[in-house]
Amino acid sequence: MKMLQLEGIYLYLGNEIKLMKKIEYYYFLFYYKIYNSIEYTSNLLGGSFLSEMKTGIVMIALEFWLVLSSYNYYTVLINQKLHLSLKNPIVFIPIIIIIYSKYKLFSDKKKWLDYKKKFDKFSSNKNKKSTLATTLICLIIIINLIFSFYLLSKL
């Protein structure tokens, strides 16, 4: 078990590190499934190019939609209009976190390629399950956003 000393306080890092590795694994799996979907549709439409960039844009959009729907729910919950601008910390902090997480995860291209090789070896059954899970997560995010705007429109 690893230990981290922080100003005289000892934090035991065991389960937390395992949890972070699982989150990273599933994030890369989600990214991989979206990447493969973009590659597949691009090849149908004349050839794949800039697939990693397109996948990054899709991931950022999905994360942004989650943040936006949480703003909508918060607005409905407190029953006040929330003023959103880039100068407002409630807006720029999530944007910075999203961009920083992309940079941190994908700055090491070798890590992404290692995960890609691992995911390419999935059995057909595991591949179908992960594709279904990715599709459902995307649909839930989109439906969640639409529902949050519906609730917001009722104010």
CSV table of C-alpha atoms in Angstrom, one decimal:
chain,number,residue,atom,x,y,z
A,1,MET,CA,0.0,0.0,0.0
A,2,LYS,CA,1.4,3.4,-1.0
A,3,MET,CA,1.4,6.3,1.5
A,4,LEU,CA,1.4,10.0,0.7
A,5,GLN,CA,2.5,12.6,3.3
A,6,LEU,CA,0.7,15.9,2.9
A,7,GLU,CA,1.6,18.5,5.6
A,8,GLY,CA,1.9,15.9,8.3
A,9,ILE,CA,-1.2,14.0,7.3
A,10,TYR,CA,-0.7,10.5,5.9
A,11,LEU,CA,-3.0,9.4,3.2
A,12,TYR,CA,-3.1,5.7,2.4
A,13,LEU,CA,-3.4,5.3,-1.3
A,14,GLY,CA,-4.5,1.8,-2.3
A,15,ASN,CA,-8.1,1.7,-3.3
A,16,GLU,CA,-8.0,5.2,-4.6
A,17,ILE,CA,-5.2,4.4,-7.1
A,18,LYS,CA,-7.1,1.3,-8.3
A,19,LEU,CA,-10.3,3.4,-8.7
A,20,MET,CA,-8.4,6.0,-10.8
A,21,LYS,CA,-6.9,3.2,-13.0
A,22,LYS,CA,-10.4,1.8,-13.5
A,23,ILE,CA,-11.8,5.2,-14.4
A,24,GLU,CA,-8.9,5.7,-16.9
A,25,TYR,CA,-9.5,2.3,-18.4
A,26,TYR,CA,-13.2,2.8,-18.9
A,27,TYR,CA,-12.6,6.4,-20.2
A,28,PHE,CA,-10.2,5.0,-22.8
A,29,LEU,CA,-12.6,2.2,-23.7
A,30,PHE,CA,-15.4,4.8,-24.2
A,31,TYR,CA,-13.0,6.9,-26.3
A,32,TYR,CA,-12.0,3.8,-28.3
A,33,LYS,CA,-15.6,2.9,-29.1
A,34,ILE,CA,-16.4,6.4,-30.3
A,35,TYR,CA,-13.1,6.4,-32.2
A,36,ASN,CA,-14.0,3.1,-34.0
A,37,SER,CA,-17.5,4.4,-34.8
A,38,ILE,CA,-16.0,7.6,-36.4
A,39,GLU,CA,-13.4,5.5,-38.3
A,40,TYR,CA,-16.2,3.2,-39.6
A,41,THR,CA,-18.5,6.0,-40.8
A,42,SER,CA,-15.5,7.9,-42.2
A,43,ASN,CA,-14.5,4.9,-44.3
A,44,LEU,CA,-18.0,4.6,-45.6
A,45,LEU,CA,-18.0,8.2,-46.6
A,46,GLY,CA,-14.7,8.2,-48.5
A,47,GLY,CA,-11.8,7.6,-46.1
A,48,SER,CA,-10.8,8.3,-42.5
A,49,PHE,CA,-8.8,11.4,-41.6
A,50,LEU,CA,-8.4,13.3,-38.4
A,51,SER,CA,-10.3,10.6,-36.5
A,52,GLU,CA,-8.6,11.3,-33.2
A,53,MET,CA,-9.5,15.0,-33.4
A,54,LYS,CA,-13.1,14.2,-34.3
A,55,THR,CA,-13.3,11.7,-31.4
A,56,GLY,CA,-11.8,14.4,-29.1
A,57,ILE,CA,-14.5,16.9,-30.2
A,58,VAL,CA,-17.3,14.3,-29.6
A,59,MET,CA,-15.9,13.6,-26.1
A,60,ILE,CA,-15.7,17.3,-25.3
A,61,ALA,CA,-19.2,17.8,-26.6
A,62,LEU,CA,-20.6,14.9,-24.4
A,63,GLU,CA,-18.8,16.2,-21.3
A,64,PHE,CA,-20.0,19.8,-22.0
A,65,TRP,CA,-23.5,18.5,-22.4
A,66,LEU,CA,-23.3,16.8,-19.0
A,67,VAL,CA,-22.0,20.1,-17.4
A,68,LEU,CA,-24.7,22.1,-19.2
A,69,SER,CA,-27.5,19.8,-18.0
A,70,SER,CA,-26.2,20.0,-14.4
A,71,TYR,CA,-26.4,23.8,-14.7
A,72,ASN,CA,-30.0,23.5,-16.0
A,73,TYR,CA,-30.9,21.2,-13.1
A,74,TYR,CA,-29.3,23.6,-10.6
A,75,THR,CA,-31.2,26.5,-12.1
A,76,VAL,CA,-34.5,24.5,-11.8
A,77,LEU,CA,-33.6,23.5,-8.3
A,78,ILE,CA,-32.9,27.0,-7.0
A,79,ASN,CA,-35.6,28.5,-9.2
A,80,GLN,CA,-33.4,31.3,-10.4
A,81,LYS,CA,-31.9,32.1,-13.8
A,82,LEU,CA,-28.2,31.3,-13.8
A,83,HIS,CA,-26.0,33.9,-15.6
A,84,LEU,CA,-23.4,32.0,-17.6
A,85,SER,CA,-20.4,33.8,-19.0
A,86,LEU,CA,-16.8,32.8,-19.5
A,87,LYS,CA,-15.8,35.2,-16.7
A,88,ASN,CA,-17.9,33.3,-14.2
A,89,PRO,CA,-16.0,30.6,-12.3
A,90,ILE,CA,-18.9,28.2,-12.5
A,91,VAL,CA,-18.3,28.2,-16.3
A,92,PHE,CA,-14.6,28.4,-16.8
A,93,ILE,CA,-13.6,25.9,-14.0
A,94,PRO,CA,-15.4,22.9,-15.7
A,95,ILE,CA,-14.0,24.0,-19.1
A,96,ILE,CA,-10.5,24.0,-17.7
A,97,ILE,CA,-11.0,20.6,-16.0
A,98,ILE,CA,-12.3,19.1,-19.3
A,99,ILE,CA,-9.5,20.5,-21.4
A,100,TYR,CA,-6.8,19.6,-18.8
A,101,SER,CA,-8.1,16.1,-18.5
A,102,LYS,CA,-7.9,15.6,-22.2
A,103,TYR,CA,-4.3,17.0,-22.2
A,104,LYS,CA,-3.3,14.8,-19.3
A,105,LEU,CA,-4.8,11.6,-20.7
A,106,PHE,CA,-3.8,12.0,-24.3
A,107,SER,CA,-0.5,13.9,-24.0
A,108,ASP,CA,1.2,10.5,-23.9
A,109,LYS,CA,0.2,9.0,-27.2
A,110,LYS,CA,1.9,5.7,-26.3
A,111,LYS,CA,-0.7,5.1,-23.5
A,112,TRP,CA,-3.6,5.6,-25.9
A,113,LEU,CA,-2.0,3.2,-28.4
A,114,ASP,CA,-1.4,0.6,-25.7
A,115,TYR,CA,-5.0,0.7,-24.7
A,116,LYS,CA,-6.1,0.6,-28.4
A,117,LYS,CA,-4.1,-2.6,-28.9
A,118,LYS,CA,-5.6,-4.1,-25.7
A,119,PHE,CA,-9.2,-3.2,-26.9
A,120,ASP,CA,-8.5,-4.5,-30.4
A,121,LYS,CA,-8.0,-8.0,-28.8
A,122,PHE,CA,-11.5,-8.0,-27.2
A,123,SER,CA,-13.7,-11.0,-28.0
A,124,SER,CA,-16.7,-10.5,-30.1
A,125,ASN,CA,-19.0,-10.8,-27.1
A,126,LYS,CA,-17.1,-8.3,-25.0
A,127,ASN,CA,-16.9,-6.0,-28.0
A,128,LYS,CA,-20.6,-6.1,-28.5
A,129,LYS,CA,-21.3,-5.4,-24.8
A,130,SER,CA,-18.9,-2.4,-24.7
A,131,THR,CA,-20.4,-1.0,-27.9
A,132,LEU,CA,-23.9,-1.3,-26.4
A,133,ALA,CA,-22.8,0.3,-23.2
A,134,THR,CA,-21.1,3.2,-25.1
A,135,THR,CA,-24.2,3.7,-27.2
A,136,LEU,CA,-26.5,3.7,-24.2
A,137,ILE,CA,-24.3,6.2,-22.3
A,138,CYS,CA,-24.3,8.6,-25.3
A,139,LEU,CA,-28.1,8.3,-25.6
A,140,ILE,CA,-28.6,8.9,-21.9
A,141,ILE,CA,-26.4,12.0,-22.0
A,142,ILE,CA,-28.4,13.4,-25.0
A,143,ILE,CA,-31.8,12.5,-23.4
A,144,ASN,CA,-30.6,14.0,-20.1
A,145,LEU,CA,-29.7,17.3,-21.8
A,146,ILE,CA,-33.0,17.5,-23.6
A,147,PHE,CA,-34.9,16.7,-20.4
A,148,SER,CA,-32.9,19.4,-18.5
A,149,PHE,CA,-33.9,22.0,-21.1
A,150,TYR,CA,-37.5,20.8,-20.9
A,151,LEU,CA,-37.5,21.4,-17.1
A,152,LEU,CA,-35.7,24.7,-17.6
A,153,SER,CA,-38.4,25.8,-20.1
A,154,LYS,CA,-41.1,25.3,-17.4
A,155,LEU,CA,-39.6,28.0,-15.2
